[in-house]
Amino acid sequence: MDNHKDHKDKIKDHSKMDHGKENHSKMDHSKMDHSKEDHSKMNHGKDDHSGHNPGHGQMGHDHHKMMIADFRKRFWVTLVLTIPILFFSPMIQDFIGYEFLLPGNQYILFALSSVVYFYGGWPFLKGFLSEVKKAAPGMMTLIAMAITVAYVYSSATVFGLKGVDFFWELATLIAIMLVGHWIEMKSVLGASKALQLLVSMMPAEAHRVKGDIIEDISLEDLLIDDIILVKPGEKVPADGIIIEGSSYLNESMLTGESKPVKKEEKDKVIGGSVNGNGSIKVKVEHTGKDSYLNKVIKMVEEAQKTKSKMQNLSDRAAKWLTYIALAIGFGTLAVWLILGFPFVYALERMVTVMVIACPHALGLAIPLVVAISTAVSAQNGLLIRNRTAFEESRKISVLLFDKTGTLTKGDFGVTRIESVNTSYSTEEILRLSSALEQSSEHPIAVGIIKKVKEDNMTIPKLENFNAITGKGVEANVEGKQIKVVSPGYLRDEKITIPEDAYSDAAETVVFVLIDGQLAGYIALADEIRPESAEAIKIFKKNNIKVLMATGDNEITAKAVSDKLGLDGYYAEVLPHQKVEIVKELQEKGEFVAMTGDGVNDAPALAQANVGIAVGSGTDVAAETADIILVNSNPQDIANLILFGKATYNKMIQNLIWATGYNVVAIPLAAGVLYSSGFVLGPAVGAVFMSLSTIIVAINAQLLKRKIGKK
């Protein structure tokens, strides 16, 4: 198998593929056997195992299956040849106690062993040449040197050199190495299955609606603003907005949300989600590389290719283990020769050291965990942009939450409208303010528009719209200057806040100014998410302090904090002030995770040790965040932190196993227990090496069970 020092760098760059145009349209992913590609993510032989290097697309999908088949075939051929080699070997005959020597017995052994060496050992020899070209000796170098030295020495004994041949051990060694690699390749097949499921989610065709005609077209022909029909049970072909019909959509593979989500007119749908029982017509917003699914795939692959501190540590350890193994191998040969032992015995010790010290398990320890954790996270609505931040999430001591839409549902309903100016009725205040809120997706704006529609009001037109950063919005409506602002704006402008503006309820209040004068205010209530309380229990159980920073007033902030049992809160905070809060906490020695919407909270997300963008929905390009949560559910953050801890623990377990195994095995292979009568043969060493790799692979696979566990 390939040198695992470069294991992670070699992950196929599917981001270079146009998943939305070429590959999702020309191939029916739903019918494709994606198991063909999984292992190529870990690239166990892109350069080394077989004599070709197919590119991406269908050839890349087939390449992995061909690689496994190639190893299987080489193993069975080698095994068949190993049986007569063992049968005709004088050493085996002496050991078992029989004699069956044919004329030219040594030449028969030489011929059979030559086929085993060149055919069975070819993947290792080819890998050795590849490592030499890169000046990066690794596992293939050790195996190739071990089998080459054994073959050359044994061949020399056939043609006149004094000594005992090594053919039977050479054959068994290659057979065991082949079966070990074959089994291991099969055991790591699931490394990126979650990502492959994402890749396979797009259907091959779409039903495009043109007038009364419905035509089936391939995805590459689908254009923005096209109208498509999605029938019951079908996959949605592209991101878009429903313009007709309603249905429940299953987005579990995209967002981690297990329950089907009801979608109606004007709701957004994500390409790859599965339609329920209703037919819907969708206006296409994104296709190809701009689609949500492709952004997720690209982000996952970029995260898999980005090396964290743990990955770099693993790479350095594997590199040094190779050098140490080479040094100990030749040193072992020299020591046994100096002690007066036969060359064949000293050679056997050297070969065993080189085989058993292969840094395969060490090289696989981290990359496999990385591939699994990143892909499985994406399947559960956790998109990792910064691997180091994800692995360090185990250190989080303080979690700073934005309130609206995270701890609360963000589904505001108008509870009160009050006028403080006799010139304007409550209906007029609501009507004029709705003009400013009609284009906003902010929860408060949505709540106001919802109330206007319930009251069957006509929303007036506006001019010269302007956002007052962190404080509200302003525009001209029907010749009047209208502002809808926060209490902080009133304080800054020295405008007195009415005494009865706040009730005892956990309300959010916005104030309406007309031509610079306070006209009235609108109170809205936001329901606390039922998942929030459970998530906060998990944080506290893991010794994480939970704080809240909100632009809301003191009364609202305190009500939410008390109800959820938070460790503290900051009220009436502007976006730029959140950065200062994060800095203050860090100066106190806290490891801070900040959660926000990825837009207003960008500076704070960047300052935090771990920045988590929440509620990004189909906008996965939150550039300042380390991790993006597709949903706004605070329990997803709990899952994220716990899964980050589990991922780190798996890495440590694998590193301990891989290095600990070598610490014990190398001295045994060198023959330190010779005086006690214990000698480890090359074939047994190969068994242990293969087992150690398979153990690491299986341990990494167990990580999948950790996602979502409390």
PDB file of N, CA, C and O in Angstrom, residues 294-359:
ATOM      1  N   ASN A 294     -23.100  20.717  -3.399  1.00  0.00           N
ATOM      2  CA  ASN A 294     -21.720  20.776  -3.883  1.00  0.00           C
ATOM      3  C   ASN A 294     -20.830  21.620  -2.992  1.00  0.00           C
ATOM      4  O   ASN A 294     -19.647  21.338  -2.830  1.00  0.00           O
ATOM      5  N   LYS A 295     -21.406  22.661  -2.396  1.00  0.00           N
ATOM      6  CA  LYS A 295     -20.623  23.452  -1.439  1.00  0.00           C
ATOM      7  C   LYS A 295     -20.242  22.594  -0.239  1.00  0.00           C
ATOM      8  O   LYS A 295     -19.130  22.677   0.273  1.00  0.00           O
ATOM      9  N   VAL A 296     -21.194  21.774   0.207  1.00  0.00           N
ATOM     10  CA  VAL A 296     -20.926  20.878   1.340  1.00  0.00           C
ATOM     11  C   VAL A 296     -19.836  19.878   0.969  1.00  0.00           C
ATOM     12  O   VAL A 296     -18.886  19.665   1.718  1.00  0.00           O
ATOM     13  N   ILE A 297     -19.976  19.259  -0.200  1.00  0.00           N
ATOM     14  CA  ILE A 297     -18.989  18.261  -0.645  1.00  0.00           C
ATOM     15  C   ILE A 297     -17.602  18.891  -0.732  1.00  0.00           C
ATOM     16  O   ILE A 297     -16.615  18.329  -0.253  1.00  0.00           O
ATOM     17  N   LYS A 298     -17.532  20.071  -1.320  1.00  0.00           N
ATOM     18  CA  LYS A 298     -16.239  20.746  -1.468  1.00  0.00           C
ATOM     19  C   LYS A 298     -15.649  21.084  -0.102  1.00  0.00           C
ATOM     20  O   LYS A 298     -14.457  20.903   0.141  1.00  0.00           O
ATOM     21  N   MET A 299     -16.514  21.559   0.801  1.00  0.00           N
ATOM     22  CA  MET A 299     -16.046  21.925   2.138  1.00  0.00           C
ATOM     23  C   MET A 299     -15.517  20.707   2.888  1.00  0.00           C
ATOM     24  O   MET A 299     -14.473  20.760   3.546  1.00  0.00           O
ATOM     25  N   VAL A 300     -16.233  19.595   2.783  1.00  0.00           N
ATOM     26  CA  VAL A 300     -15.796  18.361   3.448  1.00  0.00           C
ATOM     27  C   VAL A 300     -14.450  17.918   2.900  1.00  0.00           C
ATOM     28  O   VAL A 300     -13.534  17.561   3.641  1.00  0.00           O
ATOM     29  N   GLU A 301     -14.305  17.948   1.579  1.00  0.00           N
ATOM     30  CA  GLU A 301     -13.060  17.484   0.981  1.00  0.00           C
ATOM     31  C   GLU A 301     -11.890  18.407   1.328  1.00  0.00           C
ATOM     32  O   GLU A 301     -10.776  17.961   1.561  1.00  0.00           O
ATOM     33  N   GLU A 302     -12.168  19.723   1.366  1.00  0.00           N
ATOM     34  CA  GLU A 302     -11.111  20.657   1.754  1.00  0.00           C
ATOM     35  C   GLU A 302     -10.681  20.412   3.195  1.00  0.00           C
ATOM     36  O   GLU A 302      -9.505  20.468   3.523  1.00  0.00           O
ATOM     37  N   ALA A 303     -11.657  20.132   4.058  1.00  0.00           N
ATOM     38  CA  ALA A 303     -11.340  19.840   5.465  1.00  0.00           C
ATOM     39  C   ALA A 303     -10.534  18.555   5.570  1.00  0.00           C
ATOM     40  O   ALA A 303      -9.604  18.448   6.371  1.00  0.00           O
ATOM     41  N   GLN A 304     -10.874  17.551   4.739  1.00  0.00           N
ATOM     42  CA  GLN A 304     -10.147  16.284   4.781  1.00  0.00           C
ATOM     43  C   GLN A 304      -8.712  16.459   4.315  1.00  0.00           C
ATOM     44  O   GLN A 304      -7.811  15.750   4.743  1.00  0.00           O
ATOM     45  N   LYS A 305      -8.499  17.424   3.418  1.00  0.00           N
ATOM     46  CA  LYS A 305      -7.142  17.628   2.891  1.00  0.00           C
ATOM     47  C   LYS A 305      -6.311  18.553   3.775  1.00  0.00           C
ATOM     48  O   LYS A 305      -5.096  18.602   3.642  1.00  0.00           O
ATOM     49  N   THR A 306      -6.981  19.286   4.657  1.00  0.00           N
ATOM     50  CA  THR A 306      -6.258  20.210   5.530  1.00  0.00           C
ATOM     51  C   THR A 306      -5.679  19.446   6.713  1.00  0.00           C
ATOM     52  O   THR A 306      -6.403  18.794   7.447  1.00  0.00           O
ATOM     53  N   LYS A 307      -4.385  19.553   6.885  1.00  0.00           N
ATOM     54  CA  LYS A 307      -3.748  18.802   7.972  1.00  0.00           C
ATOM     55  C   LYS A 307      -3.815  19.597   9.278  1.00  0.00           C
ATOM     56  O   LYS A 307      -3.461  20.759   9.330  1.00  0.00           O
ATOM     57  N   SER A 308      -4.262  18.922  10.305  1.00  0.00           N
ATOM     58  CA  SER A 308      -4.298  19.529  11.631  1.00  0.00           C
ATOM     59  C   SER A 308      -2.974  19.239  12.338  1.00  0.00           C
ATOM     60  O   SER A 308      -2.095  18.567  11.809  1.00  0.00           O
ATOM     61  N   LYS A 309      -2.857  19.743  13.569  1.00  0.00           N
ATOM     62  CA  LYS A 309      -1.639  19.489  14.350  1.00  0.00           C
ATOM     63  C   LYS A 309      -1.443  17.997  14.579  1.00  0.00           C
ATOM     64  O   LYS A 309      -0.329  17.478  14.530  1.00  0.00           O
ATOM     65  N   MET A 310      -2.563  17.297  14.832  1.00  0.00           N
ATOM     66  CA  MET A 310      -2.476  15.854  15.068  1.00  0.00           C
ATOM     67  C   MET A 310      -1.990  15.126  13.824  1.00  0.00           C
ATOM     68  O   MET A 310      -1.199  14.196  13.895  1.00  0.00           O
ATOM     69  N   GLN A 311      -2.475  15.562  12.651  1.00  0.00           N
ATOM     70  CA  GLN A 311      -2.059  14.922  11.398  1.00  0.00           C
ATOM     71  C   GLN A 311      -0.567  15.117  11.173  1.00  0.00           C
ATOM     72  O   GLN A 311       0.147  14.191  10.794  1.00  0.00           O
ATOM     73  N   ASN A 312      -0.095  16.328  11.395  1.00  0.00           N
ATOM     74  CA  ASN A 312       1.336  16.603  11.207  1.00  0.00           C
ATOM     75  C   ASN A 312       2.188  15.788  12.174  1.00  0.00           C
ATOM     76  O   ASN A 312       3.265  15.311  11.821  1.00  0.00           O
ATOM     77  N   LEU A 313       1.692  15.625  13.399  1.00  0.00           N
ATOM     78  CA  LEU A 313       2.403  14.811  14.388  1.00  0.00           C
ATOM     79  C   LEU A 313       2.497  13.362  13.905  1.00  0.00           C
ATOM     80  O   LEU A 313       3.557  12.731  13.974  1.00  0.00           O
ATOM     81  N   SER A 314       1.379  12.841  13.394  1.00  0.00           N
ATOM     82  CA  SER A 314       1.343  11.469  12.889  1.00  0.00           C
ATOM     83  C   SER A 314       2.305  11.293  11.719  1.00  0.00           C
ATOM     84  O   SER A 314       3.024  10.303  11.633  1.00  0.00           O
ATOM     85  N   ASP A 315       2.308  12.271  10.803  1.00  0.00           N
ATOM     86  CA  ASP A 315       3.199  12.193   9.642  1.00  0.00           C
ATOM     87  C   ASP A 315       4.667  12.164  10.058  1.00  0.00           C
ATOM     88  O   ASP A 315       5.459  11.373   9.543  1.00  0.00           O
ATOM     89  N   ARG A 316       5.016  13.030  11.001  1.00  0.00           N
ATOM     90  CA  ARG A 316       6.420  13.077  11.455  1.00  0.00           C
ATOM     91  C   ARG A 316       6.804  11.766  12.134  1.00  0.00           C
ATOM     92  O   ARG A 316       7.899  11.246  11.929  1.00  0.00           O
ATOM     93  N   ALA A 317       5.864  11.227  12.938  1.00  0.00           N
ATOM     94  CA  ALA A 317       6.145   9.969  13.638  1.00  0.00           C
ATOM     95  C   ALA A 317       6.368   8.830  12.639  1.00  0.00           C
ATOM     96  O   ALA A 317       7.287   8.017  12.795  1.00  0.00           O
ATOM     97  N   ALA A 318       5.518   8.765  11.592  1.00  0.00           N
ATOM     98  CA  ALA A 318       5.652   7.700  10.581  1.00  0.00           C
ATOM     99  C   ALA A 318       6.970   7.836   9.826  1.00  0.00           C
ATOM    100  O   ALA A 318       7.643   6.838   9.530  1.00  0.00           O
ATOM    101  N   LYS A 319       7.355   9.061   9.534  1.00  0.00           N
ATOM    102  CA  LYS A 319       8.612   9.299   8.810  1.00  0.00           C
ATOM    103  C   LYS A 319       9.809   8.841   9.643  1.00  0.00           C
ATOM    104  O   LYS A 319      10.694   8.122   9.156  1.00  0.00           O
ATOM    105  N   TRP A 320       9.802   9.240  10.912  1.00  0.00           N
ATOM    106  CA  TRP A 320      10.923   8.865  11.775  1.00  0.00           C
ATOM    107  C   TRP A 320      10.943   7.365  12.049  1.00  0.00           C
ATOM    108  O   TRP A 320      12.009   6.767  12.178  1.00  0.00           O
ATOM    109  N   LEU A 321       9.754   6.756  12.123  1.00  0.00           N
ATOM    110  CA  LEU A 321       9.709   5.309  12.333  1.00  0.00           C
ATOM    111  C   LEU A 321      10.366   4.572  11.170  1.00  0.00           C
ATOM    112  O   LEU A 321      11.039   3.557  11.365  1.00  0.00           O
ATOM    113  N   THR A 322      10.173   5.083   9.957  1.00  0.00           N
ATOM    114  CA  THR A 322      10.815   4.472   8.783  1.00  0.00           C
ATOM    115  C   THR A 322      12.331   4.527   8.919  1.00  0.00           C
ATOM    116  O   THR A 322      13.032   3.521   8.705  1.00  0.00           O
ATOM    117  N   TYR A 323      12.846   5.703   9.261  1.00  0.00           N
ATOM    118  CA  TYR A 323      14.306   5.840   9.413  1.00  0.00           C
ATOM    119  C   TYR A 323      14.828   4.949  10.543  1.00  0.00           C
ATOM    120  O   TYR A 323      15.872   4.307  10.416  1.00  0.00           O
ATOM    121  N   ILE A 324      14.079   4.926  11.647  1.00  0.00           N
ATOM    122  CA  ILE A 324      14.494   4.098  12.789  1.00  0.00           C
ATOM    123  C   ILE A 324      14.496   2.621  12.404  1.00  0.00           C
ATOM    124  O   ILE A 324      15.414   1.872  12.749  1.00  0.00           O
ATOM    125  N   ALA A 325      13.441   2.206  11.663  1.00  0.00           N
ATOM    126  CA  ALA A 325      13.352   0.801  11.247  1.00  0.00           C
ATOM    127  C   ALA A 325      14.515   0.415  10.341  1.00  0.00           C
ATOM    128  O   ALA A 325      15.096  -0.672  10.476  1.00  0.00           O
ATOM    129  N   LEU A 326      14.861   1.300   9.410  1.00  0.00           N
ATOM    130  CA  LEU A 326      16.000   1.023   8.521  1.00  0.00           C
ATOM    131  C   LEU A 326      17.288   0.906   9.327  1.00  0.00           C
ATOM    132  O   LEU A 326      18.099  -0.006   9.116  1.00  0.00           O
ATOM    133  N   ALA A 327      17.473   1.830  10.267  1.00  0.00           N
ATOM    134  CA  ALA A 327      18.690   1.814  11.090  1.00  0.00           C
ATOM    135  C   ALA A 327      18.748   0.562  11.960  1.00  0.00           C
ATOM    136  O   ALA A 327      19.786  -0.123  12.029  1.00  0.00           O
ATOM    137  N   ILE A 328      17.608   0.242  12.622  1.00  0.00           N
ATOM    138  CA  ILE A 328      17.587  -0.945  13.488  1.00  0.00           C
ATOM    139  C   ILE A 328      17.744  -2.216  12.656  1.00  0.00           C
ATOM    140  O   ILE A 328      18.408  -3.166  13.073  1.00  0.00           O
ATOM    141  N   GLY A 329      17.126  -2.222  11.446  1.00  0.00           N
ATOM    142  CA  GLY A 329      17.222  -3.400  10.579  1.00  0.00           C
ATOM    143  C   GLY A 329      18.662  -3.725  10.212  1.00  0.00           C
ATOM    144  O   GLY A 329      19.130  -4.859  10.415  1.00  0.00           O
ATOM    145  N   PHE A 330      19.376  -2.734   9.691  1.00  0.00           N
ATOM    146  CA  PHE A 330      20.782  -2.974   9.318  1.00  0.00           C
ATOM    147  C   PHE A 330      21.655  -3.168  10.553  1.00  0.00           C
ATOM    148  O   PHE A 330      22.618  -3.939  10.532  1.00  0.00           O
ATOM    149  N   GLY A 331      21.268  -2.458  11.645  1.00  0.00           N
ATOM    150  CA  GLY A 331      22.013  -2.641  12.897  1.00  0.00           C
ATOM    151  C   GLY A 331      21.847  -4.060  13.429  1.00  0.00           C
ATOM    152  O   GLY A 331      22.808  -4.675  13.922  1.00  0.00           O
ATOM    153  N   THR A 332      20.633  -4.607  13.315  1.00  0.00           N
ATOM    154  CA  THR A 332      20.363  -5.990  13.744  1.00  0.00           C
ATOM    155  C   THR A 332      21.199  -6.980  12.944  1.00  0.00           C
ATOM    156  O   THR A 332      21.795  -7.915  13.511  1.00  0.00           O
ATOM    157  N   LEU A 333      21.250  -6.769  11.624  1.00  0.00           N
ATOM    158  CA  LEU A 333      22.065  -7.640  10.756  1.00  0.00           C
ATOM    159  C   LEU A 333      23.521  -7.629  11.215  1.00  0.00           C
ATOM    160  O   LEU A 333      24.160  -8.688  11.383  1.00  0.00           O
ATOM    161  N   ALA A 334      24.030  -6.422  11.466  1.00  0.00           N
ATOM    162  CA  ALA A 334      25.437  -6.289  11.864  1.00  0.00           C
ATOM    163  C   ALA A 334      25.707  -6.940  13.224  1.00  0.00           C
ATOM    164  O   ALA A 334      26.695  -7.666  13.399  1.00  0.00           O
ATOM    165  N   VAL A 335      24.828  -6.716  14.191  1.00  0.00           N
ATOM    166  CA  VAL A 335      25.032  -7.249  15.548  1.00  0.00           C
ATOM    167  C   VAL A 335      25.069  -8.769  15.547  1.00  0.00           C
ATOM    168  O   VAL A 335      25.962  -9.395  16.154  1.00  0.00           O
ATOM    169  N   TRP A 336      24.085  -9.399  14.853  1.00  0.00           N
ATOM    170  CA  TRP A 336      24.049 -10.864  14.837  1.00  0.00           C
ATOM    171  C   TRP A 336      25.259 -11.454  14.106  1.00  0.00           C
ATOM    172  O   TRP A 336      25.774 -12.512  14.496  1.00  0.00           O
ATOM    173  N   LEU A 337      25.722 -10.750  13.087  1.00  0.00           N
ATOM    174  CA  LEU A 337      26.927 -11.229  12.387  1.00  0.00           C
ATOM    175  C   LEU A 337      28.157 -11.096  13.286  1.00  0.00           C
ATOM    176  O   LEU A 337      29.014 -11.989  13.354  1.00  0.00           O
ATOM    177  N   ILE A 338      28.236  -9.989  14.013  1.00  0.00           N
ATOM    178  CA  ILE A 338      29.368  -9.766  14.928  1.00  0.00           C
ATOM    179  C   ILE A 338      29.373 -10.809  16.040  1.00  0.00           C
ATOM    180  O   ILE A 338      30.435 -11.273  16.475  1.00  0.00           O
ATOM    181  N   LEU A 339      28.147 -11.205  16.463  1.00  0.00           N
ATOM    182  CA  LEU A 339      28.044 -12.227  17.511  1.00  0.00           C
ATOM    183  C   LEU A 339      28.362 -13.631  16.996  1.00  0.00           C
ATOM    184  O   LEU A 339      28.354 -14.604  17.763  1.00  0.00           O
ATOM    185  N   GLY A 340      28.626 -13.731  15.686  1.00  0.00           N
ATOM    186  CA  GLY A 340      29.057 -15.005  15.114  1.00  0.00           C
ATOM    187  C   GLY A 340      27.942 -15.898  14.607  1.00  0.00           C
ATOM    188  O   GLY A 340      28.168 -17.080  14.314  1.00  0.00           O
ATOM    189  N   PHE A 341      26.741 -15.355  14.476  1.00  0.00           N
ATOM    190  CA  PHE A 341      25.629 -16.161  13.979  1.00  0.00           C
ATOM    191  C   PHE A 341      25.678 -16.248  12.454  1.00  0.00           C
ATOM    192  O   PHE A 341      26.248 -15.372  11.791  1.00  0.00           O
ATOM    193  N   PRO A 342      25.087 -17.309  11.875  1.00  0.00           N
ATOM    194  CA  PRO A 342      25.097 -17.465  10.413  1.00  0.00           C
ATOM    195  C   PRO A 342      24.423 -16.273   9.734  1.00  0.00           C
ATOM    196  O   PRO A 342      23.505 -15.659  10.292  1.00  0.00           O
ATOM    197  N   PHE A 343      24.868 -15.985   8.524  1.00  0.00           N
ATOM    198  CA  PHE A 343      24.322 -14.847   7.787  1.00  0.00           C
ATOM    199  C   PHE A 343      22.812 -14.992   7.581  1.00  0.00           C
ATOM    200  O   PHE A 343      22.064 -14.021   7.678  1.00  0.00           O
ATOM    201  N   VAL A 344      22.347 -16.224   7.300  1.00  0.00           N
ATOM    202  CA  VAL A 344      20.921 -16.426   7.047  1.00  0.00           C
ATOM    203  C   VAL A 344      20.085 -16.091   8.278  1.00  0.00           C
ATOM    204  O   VAL A 344      18.981 -15.547   8.171  1.00  0.00           O
ATOM    205  N   TYR A 345      20.631 -16.354   9.478  1.00  0.00           N
ATOM    206  CA  TYR A 345      19.893 -16.030  10.704  1.00  0.00           C
ATOM    207  C   TYR A 345      19.854 -14.516  10.906  1.00  0.00           C
ATOM    208  O   TYR A 345      18.806 -13.938  11.222  1.00  0.00           O
ATOM    209  N   ALA A 346      21.011 -13.875  10.704  1.00  0.00           N
ATOM    210  CA  ALA A 346      21.082 -12.415  10.854  1.00  0.00           C
ATOM    211  C   ALA A 346      20.167 -11.729   9.842  1.00  0.00           C
ATOM    212  O   ALA A 346      19.483 -10.734  10.153  1.00  0.00           O
ATOM    213  N   LEU A 347      20.129 -12.314   8.635  1.00  0.00           N
ATOM    214  CA  LEU A 347      19.277 -11.762   7.585  1.00  0.00           C
ATOM    215  C   LEU A 347      17.797 -11.893   7.963  1.00  0.00           C
ATOM    216  O   LEU A 347      16.997 -10.966   7.765  1.00  0.00           O
ATOM    217  N   GLU A 348      17.450 -13.026   8.543  1.00  0.00           N
ATOM    218  CA  GLU A 348      16.069 -13.253   8.965  1.00  0.00           C
ATOM    219  C   GLU A 348      15.637 -12.225  10.007  1.00  0.00           C
ATOM    220  O   GLU A 348      14.536 -11.694   9.979  1.00  0.00           O
ATOM    221  N   ARG A 349      16.543 -11.935  10.950  1.00  0.00           N
ATOM    222  CA  ARG A 349      16.238 -10.926  11.975  1.00  0.00           C
ATOM    223  C   ARG A 349      16.014  -9.553  11.325  1.00  0.00           C
ATOM    224  O   ARG A 349      15.100  -8.820  11.687  1.00  0.00           O
ATOM    225  N   MET A 350      16.888  -9.206  10.366  1.00  0.00           N
ATOM    226  CA  MET A 350      16.772  -7.900   9.716  1.00  0.00           C
ATOM    227  C   MET A 350      15.453  -7.786   8.954  1.00  0.00           C
ATOM    228  O   MET A 350      14.747  -6.768   9.042  1.00  0.00           O
ATOM    229  N   VAL A 351      15.102  -8.827   8.205  1.00  0.00           N
ATOM    230  CA  VAL A 351      13.867  -8.823   7.428  1.00  0.00           C
ATOM    231  C   VAL A 351      12.659  -8.689   8.352  1.00  0.00           C
ATOM    232  O   VAL A 351      11.727  -7.923   8.085  1.00  0.00           O
ATOM    233  N   THR A 352      12.661  -9.415   9.465  1.00  0.00           N
ATOM    234  CA  THR A 352      11.545  -9.358  10.416  1.00  0.00           C
ATOM    235  C   THR A 352      11.382  -7.957  10.992  1.00  0.00           C
ATOM    236  O   THR A 352      10.267  -7.442  11.121  1.00  0.00           O
ATOM    237  N   VAL A 353      12.508  -7.325  11.346  1.00  0.00           N
ATOM    238  CA  VAL A 353      12.463  -5.955  11.886  1.00  0.00           C
ATOM    239  C   VAL A 353      11.831  -5.016  10.872  1.00  0.00           C
ATOM    240  O   VAL A 353      10.943  -4.212  11.203  1.00  0.00           O
ATOM    241  N   MET A 354      12.270  -5.114   9.619  1.00  0.00           N
ATOM    242  CA  MET A 354      11.763  -4.186   8.600  1.00  0.00           C
ATOM    243  C   MET A 354      10.274  -4.390   8.332  1.00  0.00           C
ATOM    244  O   MET A 354       9.534  -3.429   8.105  1.00  0.00           O
ATOM    245  N   VAL A 355       9.844  -5.635   8.354  1.00  0.00           N
ATOM    246  CA  VAL A 355       8.423  -5.916   8.103  1.00  0.00           C
ATOM    247  C   VAL A 355       7.566  -5.446   9.267  1.00  0.00           C
ATOM    248  O   VAL A 355       6.563  -4.749   9.098  1.00  0.00           O
ATOM    249  N   ILE A 356       7.968  -5.795  10.476  1.00  0.00           N
ATOM    250  CA  ILE A 356       7.133  -5.512  11.645  1.00  0.00           C
ATOM    251  C   ILE A 356       7.108  -4.022  11.982  1.00  0.00           C
ATOM    252  O   ILE A 356       6.165  -3.528  12.591  1.00  0.00           O
ATOM    253  N   ALA A 357       8.157  -3.298  11.536  1.00  0.00           N
ATOM    254  CA  ALA A 357       8.241  -1.871  11.857  1.00  0.00           C
ATOM    255  C   ALA A 357       7.571  -0.986  10.811  1.00  0.00           C
ATOM    256  O   ALA A 357       7.606   0.232  10.922  1.00  0.00           O
ATOM    257  N   CYS A 358       6.950  -1.582   9.776  1.00  0.00           N
ATOM    258  CA  CYS A 358       6.284  -0.770   8.757  1.00  0.00           C
ATOM    259  C   CYS A 358       5.331   0.225   9.427  1.00  0.00           C
ATOM    260  O   CYS A 358       4.468  -0.191  10.200  1.00  0.00           O
ATOM    261  N   PRO A 359       5.453   1.512   9.115  1.00  0.00           N
ATOM    262  CA  PRO A 359       4.630   2.522   9.799  1.00  0.00           C
ATOM    263  C   PRO A 359       3.233   2.623   9.226  1.00  0.00           C
ATOM    264  O   PRO A 359       2.632   3.682   9.188  1.00  0.00           O
TER     265      PRO A 359
END
